[in-house]
Amino acid sequence: MSEAALSTHGGTVRRRRMDNWRVTPWLYLAPAVLTLAIWIYWPLIDASRLSFYEWNMLPTTPQTYVGWQNYINIFALPKFWQALWNTGIYIIGLLPIAVLIPLAIAIYTHDLPARARNFYRAIIFVPMIIAPVVAAAVWRWLLDPGHGMVNEAITLFGFRPVRFLQDPKIAIWTIIVITGWKLIGFSTLILSAANANINPSLVEAARMDGASKWEIVRDIRLPLLRSTVLFLVLMTILLGAQWSFAYIHVLTGGGPLGATTNIFYILWDFGFSSLSVGWSSAAAVILFLGFGVVAFVLFRLMDRYSFHDN
Amino acid sequence: MTIDAAAFAPSIPAISIARPTKRGATGLNKSVGHLVMAVLAIFCLFPVYWMIVTSLRPANEVFDTSLWPTAASLDNYVYALNAIPIIEMLGNTLLVSAVVTVVQLFTGLLAAYAFARWRFPFDKLTYTLIALTWLVPFQVVMIPNYLLVADLGLLDSLAALILPHFAAALAILMLAQAMRSFPREVLEAARMDGAKSWRILWEVIAPNLRGTIASLTILIFISTWNEYFWPLLLSRTPENSVIQIGIQMFMTSEGTQWGPLMAASTMASLPILLLYVGLQRQVIQSFMKSGIR
């Protein structure tokens, strides 16, 4: 109605209104768009540029153009391949803790009374809000080879103390479990909620038809939980290795012998330990492109296979 | 292509959590269920419990493994408070978290409103570009960000901790989604009354998004409070650091002072834990609404 009233006033008013309409949304968007442009998109471009230079981050030293040399060097570096391999191990190791075990628990405990479930829910969520540094400090204390609670318990049973963070074979699994500790309760909550949302009459109908417990889980619950499970898998693959950064940094520094380093940690290592901007930037570009491809494929899969029941 | 965590939220029916059980399970089955949950609960809570218990042990009992200190003492807290300026660091953390929360909500509301209210050239593209920032790992942009802060002369300042968080995809996307489900008739009515877009946002829309705003407040505050990586790059002096950096100061290569470390960790977690005890339902729902981050 206001539009109609305006149009009778002729062209100028309408034109001004049109211009106004064109500018106003951008005024509202400006703070957010500027922030993201300055702190995310411009840095992405700058990192790509820096990946072709050699520089040690000191303002006084010049940036030397080296072409593809940084990339060639990184691909020739065993440490890089180790980090890449470890990134895969982090993701594969996290999947059972962040998805499979919570899924089993959610399905298994779905018929606990509401009161009990609320009680457990309140407890298992706690790790999610604990700061990663605090979690790292506490686990370092629990796993201390000399006096840590866990090793005290192990020796009590007559075994030799385990060097959780010092043994190159064990350290990465320790970090994975600590990362998983942060997530397991939360994943369980998400899956429990999804599971509780399944229409009970579906389960009831199947039971009437003589379906066994396992058949109900396999043919009704799992298919209906598929989109939630896919979502958690996707998050774990995309973010799993990132979540472990704080623990790696505080607990092992990537060691022993690079056993716990991953692609995110190596970026930090190149950049702020070795002060090699070019290497870090080249690794960042590789990571970003790889990350983008993985994300694209996963979102495609997610679109195709997720199941919407309502 | 949907990129953002918030966009997935509807597919996670997370909000209706407490389902009253109609049919009681068989006795044995139920107790196994309790057992499973109890084991998980202990696994999740024990480290936090152990942190608090260790922090309360007197210095000569730190290595004790009893479940409760024979004589609780605050020695570790006194030691930690004297060793580093913890109160100042907690104050800094509170300030940074509060400012980031308010600013991010403000920029988020403005941006979301632009998408909800107008169709304009490149609106879809802009929205997608905002959503995509969620996929850029911080490690990829950290060096240019660090250099920018250095150029601005803001190293070792609280301002630098706040600036990159002026806007975040999560807030914008969650608010945009909430606004999309806002009844259009109300908007139209307000517009007919001659209300300017600015007033409509603050007097009509924002008050009706209280639920989403509350969730975001909790999420942004907690994640800023717990942030570690960015302060790690910038902090030089304890007085200009946040508490997460303070905790790290008790872990040195010469050895760790477990008592004070646990006391500092407890002090760093206490505000968040208290928030959680007070607003448990809302905190859990906020996290579940937003996906995982």
Coordinates of C-alpha atoms in Angstrom, one line a residue:
Chain A
M1 CA 0.0 0.0 0.0
S2 CA 2.8 2.4 0.8
E3 CA 4.4 1.4 -2.5
A4 CA 1.2 2.4 -4.3
A5 CA 1.0 5.7 -2.5
L6 CA 4.6 6.5 -3.4
S7 CA 4.4 5.7 -7.0
T8 CA 1.8 8.5 -7.5
H9 CA 4.5 11.0 -6.5
G10 CA 6.4 10.3 -9.7
G11 CA 9.9 9.3 -10.6
T12 CA 12.3 11.2 -8.4
V13 CA 10.9 9.9 -5.1
R14 CA 10.8 6.4 -6.4
R15 CA 14.4 6.6 -7.6
R16 CA 15.6 7.9 -4.3
R17 CA 13.7 5.2 -2.6
M18 CA 15.3 2.6 -4.9
D19 CA 18.8 4.0 -4.2
N20 CA 18.0 4.0 -0.6
W21 CA 17.0 0.4 -0.9
R22 CA 20.2 -0.5 -2.6
V23 CA 22.5 1.1 0.0
T24 CA 20.6 0.4 3.2
P25 CA 21.2 -3.4 3.4
W26 CA 24.9 -2.9 2.8
L27 CA 25.0 -0.4 5.7
Y28 CA 23.6 -3.1 7.9
L29 CA 26.0 -5.6 6.6
A30 CA 29.1 -3.4 6.7
P31 CA 30.4 -4.2 10.2
A32 CA 30.2 -7.9 9.7
V33 CA 31.4 -8.0 6.1
L34 CA 34.3 -5.7 6.9
T35 CA 35.4 -7.7 9.9
L36 CA 35.3 -11.0 7.9
A37 CA 37.0 -9.4 5.0
I38 CA 39.8 -8.0 7.1
W39 CA 40.4 -11.0 9.3
I40 CA 39.6 -13.9 7.1
Y41 CA 39.4 -13.2 3.3
W42 CA 42.2 -10.8 3.0
P43 CA 44.5 -13.0 5.2
L44 CA 43.6 -15.9 2.8
I45 CA 44.9 -13.9 -0.1
D46 CA 47.9 -12.7 1.8
A47 CA 48.8 -16.2 2.9
S48 CA 48.7 -17.3 -0.7
R49 CA 51.0 -14.5 -1.6
L50 CA 53.4 -15.2 1.2
S51 CA 53.6 -18.8 0.3
F52 CA 55.8 -17.8 -2.7
Y53 CA 58.2 -15.8 -0.5
E54 CA 60.9 -16.6 1.9
W55 CA 60.7 -14.4 5.1
N56 CA 61.3 -14.8 8.8
M57 CA 58.6 -12.4 10.0
L58 CA 61.0 -9.6 11.1
P59 CA 60.0 -6.3 9.6
T60 CA 63.7 -5.4 8.9
T61 CA 64.4 -8.4 6.7
P62 CA 63.2 -8.4 3.1
Q63 CA 60.7 -10.8 1.7
T64 CA 62.4 -12.8 -1.1
Y65 CA 60.4 -14.2 -3.9
V66 CA 61.2 -17.9 -4.3
G67 CA 58.5 -19.1 -6.6
W68 CA 57.2 -22.6 -6.0
Q69 CA 60.3 -23.5 -3.9
N70 CA 58.4 -23.5 -0.5
Y71 CA 55.9 -26.0 -1.9
I72 CA 58.7 -28.2 -3.3
N73 CA 60.5 -28.1 0.0
I74 CA 57.4 -29.0 2.0
F75 CA 56.5 -31.9 -0.2
A76 CA 60.0 -33.2 0.1
L77 CA 59.8 -33.0 3.9
P78 CA 59.2 -36.3 5.8
K79 CA 57.8 -34.3 8.7
F80 CA 55.0 -33.0 6.4
W81 CA 54.0 -36.4 5.3
Q82 CA 54.1 -37.6 8.9
A83 CA 51.8 -34.7 9.9
L84 CA 49.4 -35.6 7.1
W85 CA 49.4 -39.2 8.1
N86 CA 48.8 -38.3 11.7
T87 CA 45.9 -36.0 10.7
G88 CA 44.3 -39.1 9.2
I89 CA 45.0 -41.1 12.4
Y90 CA 43.5 -38.4 14.5
I91 CA 40.3 -38.4 12.4
I92 CA 40.0 -42.2 12.3
G93 CA 40.8 -42.5 16.0
L94 CA 38.2 -39.9 16.9
L95 CA 35.4 -41.4 14.9
P96 CA 34.7 -44.2 17.3
I97 CA 34.8 -42.0 20.3
A98 CA 32.9 -39.1 18.9
V99 CA 30.3 -41.1 16.9
L100 CA 30.2 -44.9 17.3
I101 CA 30.3 -45.2 21.0
P102 CA 27.9 -42.3 21.6
L103 CA 25.6 -43.9 19.0
A104 CA 25.7 -47.3 20.8
I105 CA 25.2 -45.6 24.2
A106 CA 22.3 -43.5 22.9
I107 CA 20.5 -46.4 21.5
Y108 CA 21.2 -48.6 24.4
T109 CA 20.1 -46.2 27.1
H110 CA 17.0 -44.8 25.4
D111 CA 14.5 -46.3 27.8
L112 CA 16.0 -45.0 31.0
P113 CA 13.5 -42.9 33.0
A114 CA 13.5 -39.2 32.2
R115 CA 14.8 -38.2 35.6
A116 CA 17.8 -40.4 35.4
R117 CA 18.6 -39.3 31.9
N118 CA 18.5 -35.6 32.9
F119 CA 20.9 -36.4 35.7
Y120 CA 23.4 -38.1 33.4
R121 CA 22.9 -35.5 30.8
A122 CA 24.0 -32.8 33.2
I123 CA 27.2 -34.6 34.0
I124 CA 28.3 -35.9 30.6
F125 CA 28.0 -32.4 29.1
V126 CA 30.6 -30.9 31.5
P127 CA 33.7 -31.7 29.4
M128 CA 32.3 -29.6 26.6
I129 CA 32.5 -26.4 28.5
I130 CA 35.9 -27.0 30.1
A131 CA 38.6 -25.0 28.5
P132 CA 41.0 -27.0 26.3
V133 CA 44.0 -25.7 28.3
V134 CA 42.4 -26.7 31.6
A135 CA 41.6 -30.2 30.1
A136 CA 45.2 -30.5 29.0
A137 CA 46.5 -29.5 32.4
V138 CA 44.2 -31.9 34.2
W139 CA 45.0 -34.9 31.9
R140 CA 48.7 -34.1 32.2
W141 CA 48.3 -34.5 35.9
L142 CA 46.2 -37.6 35.7
L143 CA 48.6 -39.3 33.3
D144 CA 51.8 -38.2 34.9
P145 CA 54.2 -41.2 34.8
G146 CA 55.5 -40.6 38.3
H147 CA 52.5 -39.7 40.5
G148 CA 49.5 -39.5 38.2
M149 CA 46.3 -41.1 39.3
V150 CA 46.0 -43.3 36.3
N151 CA 49.5 -44.8 36.7
E152 CA 49.0 -45.1 40.4
A153 CA 46.0 -47.3 39.6
I154 CA 47.9 -49.3 37.0
T155 CA 50.8 -50.0 39.3
L156 CA 48.3 -51.0 42.0
F157 CA 47.2 -53.8 39.8
G158 CA 50.8 -54.9 39.4
F159 CA 51.5 -53.5 35.9
R160 CA 54.4 -51.2 34.9
P161 CA 53.5 -47.5 34.6
V162 CA 52.6 -46.4 31.1
R163 CA 54.3 -43.4 29.6
F164 CA 51.2 -42.1 28.0
L165 CA 52.6 -38.9 26.6
Q166 CA 56.3 -39.8 26.3
D167 CA 56.1 -43.1 24.4
P168 CA 56.0 -42.3 20.6
K169 CA 53.7 -45.3 20.0
I170 CA 51.2 -44.3 22.6
A171 CA 51.2 -40.5 22.7
I172 CA 49.0 -39.9 19.7
W173 CA 46.3 -42.3 21.1
T174 CA 46.5 -40.5 24.4
I175 CA 45.8 -37.1 22.7
I176 CA 43.0 -38.7 20.7
V177 CA 41.3 -40.0 23.9
I178 CA 41.7 -36.6 25.6
T179 CA 40.1 -34.9 22.5
G180 CA 37.4 -37.6 22.6
W181 CA 36.8 -36.9 26.3
K182 CA 35.7 -33.4 25.4
L183 CA 33.3 -34.7 22.8
I184 CA 31.9 -38.1 23.8
G185 CA 29.3 -36.7 26.2
F186 CA 28.0 -34.1 23.8
S187 CA 27.8 -36.5 20.9
T188 CA 25.8 -38.8 23.2
L189 CA 23.4 -36.0 24.0
I190 CA 22.9 -35.1 20.4
L191 CA 22.2 -38.7 19.4
S192 CA 20.0 -39.4 22.4
A193 CA 17.9 -36.4 21.5
A194 CA 17.6 -37.6 17.9
N195 CA 16.8 -41.1 19.1
A196 CA 14.2 -39.8 21.5
N197 CA 12.6 -38.0 18.7
I198 CA 11.8 -41.1 16.7
N199 CA 8.1 -41.7 16.7
P200 CA 7.4 -44.5 19.2
S201 CA 4.6 -45.8 17.1
L202 CA 7.0 -46.8 14.4
V203 CA 8.9 -49.0 16.9
E204 CA 5.7 -50.3 18.3
A205 CA 4.4 -51.3 14.9
A206 CA 7.6 -53.1 14.2
R207 CA 7.4 -54.9 17.5
M208 CA 3.8 -56.0 16.7
D209 CA 5.1 -57.4 13.5
G210 CA 7.4 -59.5 15.5
A211 CA 10.7 -57.7 14.8
S212 CA 13.5 -58.5 17.2
K213 CA 15.3 -55.9 19.2
W214 CA 18.2 -55.9 16.8
E215 CA 15.9 -55.7 13.8
I216 CA 14.3 -52.6 15.3
V217 CA 17.6 -51.0 15.8
R218 CA 18.9 -51.9 12.3
D219 CA 15.7 -51.2 10.3
I220 CA 14.2 -48.3 12.2
R221 CA 16.5 -46.5 14.6
L222 CA 19.7 -46.5 12.5
P223 CA 18.1 -45.3 9.3
L224 CA 16.2 -42.6 11.2
L225 CA 19.4 -41.5 12.9
R226 CA 21.3 -41.4 9.7
S227 CA 21.3 -37.6 9.2
T228 CA 22.5 -36.9 12.7
V229 CA 25.2 -39.5 12.5
L230 CA 26.3 -38.1 9.1
F231 CA 26.4 -34.7 10.7
L232 CA 28.7 -35.9 13.5
V233 CA 30.9 -37.8 11.1
L234 CA 31.3 -34.7 9.0
M235 CA 32.1 -32.5 12.0
T236 CA 34.7 -35.0 13.2
I237 CA 36.4 -35.3 9.8
L238 CA 36.4 -31.5 9.2
L239 CA 37.3 -30.4 12.8
G240 CA 38.6 -33.4 14.6
A241 CA 42.3 -32.7 14.0
Q242 CA 41.8 -29.0 14.8
W243 CA 40.2 -29.8 18.2
S244 CA 43.4 -31.6 19.2
F245 CA 45.6 -28.6 18.7
A246 CA 45.5 -27.3 22.3
Y247 CA 46.3 -30.7 23.7
I248 CA 49.2 -31.2 21.3
H249 CA 50.6 -27.8 22.1
V250 CA 50.3 -28.1 25.9
L251 CA 51.0 -31.8 26.3
T252 CA 53.5 -33.0 23.7
G253 CA 54.6 -30.1 21.5
G254 CA 54.1 -32.4 18.6
G255 CA 56.6 -34.9 19.9
P256 CA 58.0 -37.3 20.9
L257 CA 59.8 -37.5 17.6
G258 CA 56.9 -35.8 15.8
A259 CA 54.6 -38.7 16.8
T260 CA 51.7 -36.4 17.7
T261 CA 52.1 -33.6 15.2
N262 CA 49.4 -33.0 12.7
I263 CA 48.8 -30.6 9.8
F264 CA 47.4 -27.9 12.0
Y265 CA 50.2 -28.1 14.5
I266 CA 52.9 -28.1 11.8
L267 CA 51.5 -24.8 10.5
W268 CA 52.0 -23.3 13.9
D269 CA 55.4 -25.0 14.2
F270 CA 56.7 -23.6 10.8
G271 CA 55.3 -20.2 11.5
F272 CA 56.0 -19.4 15.1
S273 CA 58.8 -21.9 16.1
S274 CA 60.9 -21.9 13.0
L275 CA 59.7 -18.4 12.0
S276 CA 59.5 -19.5 8.4
V277 CA 56.6 -17.6 7.0
G278 CA 56.9 -19.0 3.5
W279 CA 56.7 -22.6 4.6
S280 CA 53.9 -22.0 7.0
S281 CA 51.9 -20.1 4.3
A282 CA 52.6 -22.8 1.7
A283 CA 51.4 -25.4 4.1
A284 CA 48.4 -23.3 4.9
V285 CA 47.5 -23.0 1.2
I286 CA 47.8 -26.8 0.8
L287 CA 45.7 -27.4 3.9
F288 CA 43.1 -24.9 2.9
L289 CA 42.7 -26.4 -0.6
G290 CA 42.6 -29.9 0.8
F291 CA 40.2 -28.9 3.4
G292 CA 38.0 -27.3 0.8
V293 CA 37.9 -30.4 -1.4
V294 CA 37.1 -32.7 1.5
A295 CA 34.4 -30.3 2.8
F296 CA 32.8 -30.1 -0.7
V297 CA 32.7 -33.8 -1.1
L298 CA 31.4 -34.4 2.3
F299 CA 28.6 -31.8 2.0
R300 CA 27.7 -33.4 -1.3
L301 CA 27.5 -36.8 0.3
M302 CA 25.5 -35.4 3.2
D303 CA 23.0 -33.8 0.9
R304 CA 22.6 -37.1 -1.0
Y305 CA 22.4 -39.5 1.9
S306 CA 20.9 -37.6 4.7
F307 CA 17.3 -38.6 5.4
H308 CA 14.7 -36.2 6.5
D309 CA 11.8 -37.7 8.2
N310 CA 9.7 -34.6 8.6
Chain B
M1 CA 25.1 -26.1 -0.7
T2 CA 24.7 -25.5 3.0
I3 CA 27.9 -24.9 4.9
D4 CA 27.1 -23.7 8.3
A5 CA 26.5 -25.7 11.4
A6 CA 23.5 -23.6 12.3
A7 CA 21.8 -24.7 9.0
F8 CA 22.0 -28.3 10.2
A9 CA 20.4 -27.6 13.5
P10 CA 16.9 -28.4 12.3
S11 CA 18.0 -31.8 11.2
I12 CA 19.1 -32.5 14.7
P13 CA 15.9 -32.6 16.7
A14 CA 17.8 -31.6 19.7
I15 CA 15.4 -29.3 21.4
S16 CA 12.9 -31.7 22.7
I17 CA 15.1 -33.6 25.0
A18 CA 13.1 -34.9 27.9
R19 CA 10.8 -37.5 26.5
P20 CA 8.7 -39.1 29.1
T21 CA 9.2 -42.8 28.9
K22 CA 5.9 -44.5 28.5
R23 CA 6.9 -48.1 28.9
G24 CA 9.4 -49.1 31.6
A25 CA 12.2 -51.3 30.4
T26 CA 12.8 -54.7 31.9
G27 CA 14.7 -54.5 35.2
L28 CA 18.0 -56.1 34.0
N29 CA 18.1 -54.1 30.8
K30 CA 17.6 -50.9 32.7
S31 CA 20.3 -51.5 35.2
V32 CA 22.8 -52.3 32.4
G33 CA 21.7 -49.0 30.9
H34 CA 22.4 -47.3 34.2
L35 CA 25.7 -49.0 34.4
V36 CA 26.7 -47.8 30.9
M37 CA 25.7 -44.2 31.7
A38 CA 27.3 -44.3 35.1
V39 CA 30.7 -45.4 33.6
L40 CA 30.4 -42.6 31.0
A41 CA 29.5 -40.0 33.6
I42 CA 32.5 -41.0 35.8
F43 CA 34.8 -40.8 32.8
C44 CA 33.5 -37.4 32.0
L45 CA 33.4 -35.9 35.4
F46 CA 36.3 -37.5 37.2
P47 CA 39.1 -35.3 35.7
V48 CA 37.2 -32.2 36.8
Y49 CA 36.6 -33.7 40.2
W50 CA 40.3 -34.6 40.5
M51 CA 41.3 -31.1 39.5
I52 CA 39.3 -29.6 42.3
V53 CA 40.4 -32.2 44.9
T54 CA 44.1 -31.8 44.0
S55 CA 43.8 -28.0 44.2
L56 CA 42.5 -28.4 47.8
R57 CA 45.3 -30.7 49.0
P58 CA 48.0 -29.2 51.3
A59 CA 51.4 -29.1 49.6
N60 CA 52.8 -32.2 51.4
E61 CA 49.8 -34.2 50.2
V62 CA 49.6 -33.4 46.6
F63 CA 50.7 -36.8 45.5
D64 CA 48.1 -38.4 47.7
T65 CA 45.4 -40.5 46.0
S66 CA 42.7 -40.4 48.5
L67 CA 39.4 -39.3 47.1
W68 CA 39.2 -36.4 49.5
P69 CA 42.0 -34.4 51.1
T70 CA 42.4 -35.2 54.8
A71 CA 42.6 -31.5 55.6
A72 CA 41.4 -29.2 52.8
S73 CA 43.6 -26.2 52.4
L74 CA 43.7 -23.1 50.2
D75 CA 47.5 -23.1 50.2
N76 CA 47.6 -23.8 46.5
Y77 CA 45.3 -20.9 45.7
V78 CA 47.3 -18.5 47.8
Y79 CA 50.5 -19.7 46.0
A80 CA 49.0 -19.4 42.6
L81 CA 47.6 -16.0 43.3
N82 CA 51.0 -14.8 44.4
A83 CA 52.9 -16.4 41.5
I84 CA 51.0 -14.7 38.7
P85 CA 48.4 -11.9 38.5
I86 CA 45.4 -14.3 38.3
I87 CA 42.8 -11.8 39.4
E88 CA 43.9 -9.4 36.7
M89 CA 43.9 -12.1 34.1
L90 CA 40.4 -13.2 35.1
G91 CA 39.3 -9.6 34.8
N92 CA 40.9 -9.4 31.4
T93 CA 39.2 -12.6 30.3
L94 CA 35.9 -11.4 31.6
L95 CA 36.3 -8.1 29.8
V96 CA 37.3 -9.6 26.5
S97 CA 34.5 -12.2 26.7
A98 CA 31.8 -9.7 27.6
V99 CA 32.9 -7.2 24.9
V100 CA 33.2 -9.9 22.2
T101 CA 29.7 -11.3 23.1
V102 CA 28.0 -7.9 22.9
V103 CA 29.7 -6.8 19.7
Q104 CA 29.2 -10.1 18.0
L105 CA 25.5 -10.1 18.8
F106 CA 25.2 -6.5 17.6
T107 CA 27.0 -7.1 14.2
G108 CA 25.2 -10.4 13.9
L109 CA 21.7 -8.8 14.4
L110 CA 22.5 -6.0 11.9
A111 CA 23.8 -8.4 9.2
A112 CA 21.0 -11.0 9.7
Y113 CA 18.5 -8.2 9.5
A114 CA 19.9 -7.1 6.1
F115 CA 19.3 -10.6 4.8
A116 CA 15.9 -11.0 6.3
R117 CA 14.5 -7.7 5.3
W118 CA 15.9 -6.9 1.8
R119 CA 16.6 -8.6 -1.5
F120 CA 19.6 -6.9 -3.0
P121 CA 22.3 -7.8 -5.6
F122 CA 24.7 -10.4 -4.4
D123 CA 22.7 -11.2 -1.3
K124 CA 23.0 -14.9 -1.8
L125 CA 26.6 -14.7 -2.6
T126 CA 27.4 -12.6 0.4
Y127 CA 25.5 -15.0 2.6
T128 CA 27.4 -17.9 1.2
L129 CA 30.7 -16.1 1.7
I130 CA 29.9 -15.4 5.3
A131 CA 28.9 -19.0 5.8
L132 CA 32.1 -20.2 4.2
T133 CA 34.3 -18.3 6.7
W134 CA 33.2 -21.0 9.1
L135 CA 35.3 -23.4 7.1
V136 CA 38.6 -21.5 7.2
P137 CA 40.8 -23.0 9.9
F138 CA 42.3 -20.4 12.1
Q139 CA 45.8 -21.8 11.5
V140 CA 45.5 -20.9 7.8
V141 CA 45.0 -17.2 8.5
M142 CA 47.0 -16.8 11.7
I143 CA 50.2 -15.3 10.2
P144 CA 48.5 -12.5 8.2
N145 CA 46.3 -11.8 11.2
Y146 CA 49.4 -11.7 13.5
L147 CA 51.2 -9.4 11.0
L148 CA 48.2 -7.1 10.9
V149 CA 48.0 -6.8 14.7
A150 CA 51.8 -6.2 14.7
D151 CA 51.4 -3.4 12.1
L152 CA 48.6 -1.8 14.1
G153 CA 51.0 -1.9 17.1
L154 CA 48.5 -3.9 19.1
L155 CA 50.6 -6.9 20.1
D156 CA 50.2 -7.7 23.7
S157 CA 46.9 -5.8 24.0
L158 CA 43.4 -6.8 24.9
A159 CA 42.1 -4.9 21.9
A160 CA 43.8 -7.3 19.5
L161 CA 42.1 -10.2 21.3
I162 CA 38.7 -8.6 20.6
L163 CA 39.1 -7.2 17.0
P164 CA 39.0 -10.4 14.9
H165 CA 35.9 -11.4 16.9
F166 CA 33.9 -8.4 15.9
A167 CA 31.7 -10.6 13.7
A168 CA 31.3 -14.3 13.4
A169 CA 29.5 -16.5 10.9
L170 CA 27.8 -18.5 13.7
A171 CA 26.0 -15.5 15.2
I172 CA 25.0 -14.1 11.8
L173 CA 23.7 -17.4 10.5
M174 CA 21.8 -18.4 13.6
L175 CA 20.1 -15.0 13.8
A176 CA 19.3 -14.9 10.1
Q177 CA 17.6 -18.3 10.5
A178 CA 15.6 -17.1 13.5
M179 CA 14.6 -14.0 11.6
R180 CA 13.5 -15.9 8.6
S181 CA 10.8 -17.6 10.7
F182 CA 9.7 -14.3 12.0
P183 CA 6.1 -13.6 10.9
R184 CA 6.1 -11.3 7.9
E185 CA 2.8 -9.7 8.8
V186 CA 4.3 -8.2 11.9
L187 CA 7.1 -6.6 9.9
E188 CA 4.6 -5.3 7.3
A189 CA 2.4 -3.9 10.0
A190 CA 5.3 -2.1 11.6
R191 CA 6.4 -0.8 8.2
M192 CA 2.8 0.5 7.5
D193 CA 3.0 2.4 10.8
G194 CA 5.9 4.2 9.2
A195 CA 8.5 2.7 11.5
K196 CA 12.0 3.1 10.1
S197 CA 14.0 -0.1 9.5
W198 CA 16.3 0.7 12.4
R199 CA 13.4 1.0 14.8
I200 CA 11.8 -2.1 13.5
L201 CA 14.9 -4.1 14.2
W202 CA 15.4 -3.0 17.7
E203 CA 11.8 -2.6 18.8
V204 CA 10.0 -5.3 16.9
I205 CA 12.5 -8.0 15.9
A206 CA 15.2 -8.1 18.5
P207 CA 12.9 -8.4 21.5
N208 CA 11.2 -11.4 19.8
L209 CA 14.5 -13.2 19.3
R210 CA 15.3 -13.4 23.0
G211 CA 15.7 -17.2 22.9
T212 CA 18.3 -17.1 20.1
I213 CA 20.1 -14.2 21.5
A214 CA 20.3 -15.9 24.9
S215 CA 21.7 -19.0 23.3
L216 CA 24.2 -17.0 21.4
T217 CA 25.2 -15.1 24.4
I218 CA 26.0 -18.3 26.2
L219 CA 27.9 -19.8 23.3
I220 CA 30.0 -16.8 22.4
F221 CA 30.8 -16.0 26.0
I222 CA 32.0 -19.6 26.8
S223 CA 33.9 -20.0 23.6
T224 CA 35.7 -16.7 24.0
W225 CA 36.4 -17.4 27.7
N226 CA 38.0 -20.7 26.7
E227 CA 39.9 -19.4 23.7
Y228 CA 43.6 -20.3 23.7
F229 CA 45.3 -20.1 20.4
W230 CA 44.9 -16.5 19.5
P231 CA 45.9 -15.1 22.9
L232 CA 48.8 -17.5 22.7
L233 CA 50.1 -15.7 19.6
L234 CA 49.7 -12.2 21.0
S235 CA 50.4 -12.3 24.8
R236 CA 53.7 -11.1 26.0
T237 CA 53.1 -10.0 29.6
P238 CA 50.9 -11.6 32.2
E239 CA 49.1 -8.3 32.9
N240 CA 47.8 -8.2 29.3
S241 CA 47.0 -11.9 29.1
V242 CA 43.9 -14.0 29.6
I243 CA 43.6 -16.7 32.2
Q244 CA 44.1 -19.6 29.7
I245 CA 47.7 -18.3 29.2
G246 CA 48.1 -18.0 32.9
I247 CA 47.4 -21.7 33.4
Q248 CA 50.1 -22.6 31.0
M249 CA 52.6 -20.6 33.1
F250 CA 52.6 -23.3 35.8
M251 CA 53.7 -25.9 33.3
T252 CA 57.3 -25.4 32.7
S253 CA 60.0 -27.7 31.2
E254 CA 61.7 -27.8 34.6
G255 CA 58.7 -29.5 36.1
T256 CA 55.1 -28.9 37.0
Q257 CA 53.8 -27.5 40.3
W258 CA 50.7 -29.6 40.3
G259 CA 48.9 -28.1 43.3
P260 CA 49.0 -24.4 42.1
L261 CA 48.4 -25.6 38.5
M262 CA 45.2 -27.3 39.6
A263 CA 44.2 -24.3 41.7
A264 CA 44.7 -21.9 38.7
S265 CA 42.8 -24.3 36.5
T266 CA 39.9 -24.4 39.0
M267 CA 39.8 -20.7 39.2
A268 CA 39.8 -20.5 35.4
S269 CA 36.9 -22.9 35.1
L270 CA 34.9 -21.7 38.1
P271 CA 33.0 -18.9 36.4
I272 CA 31.9 -21.1 33.5
L273 CA 31.0 -24.0 35.8
L274 CA 28.9 -21.7 38.0
L275 CA 27.2 -20.4 34.9
Y276 CA 26.5 -24.0 33.9
V277 CA 25.2 -24.9 37.4
G278 CA 22.8 -21.9 37.2
L279 CA 21.7 -22.2 33.6
Q280 CA 22.3 -25.9 32.9
R281 CA 19.3 -26.4 30.6
Q282 CA 19.9 -23.3 28.6
V283 CA 23.6 -24.0 28.2
I284 CA 23.0 -27.5 26.9
Q285 CA 20.3 -26.4 24.6
S286 CA 22.4 -23.6 23.2
F287 CA 25.2 -25.9 22.4
M288 CA 22.9 -28.4 20.8
K289 CA 21.2 -25.8 18.7
S290 CA 24.5 -24.6 17.2
G291 CA 25.9 -28.0 16.4
I292 CA 29.3 -28.7 17.8
R293 CA 31.4 -25.6 18.0

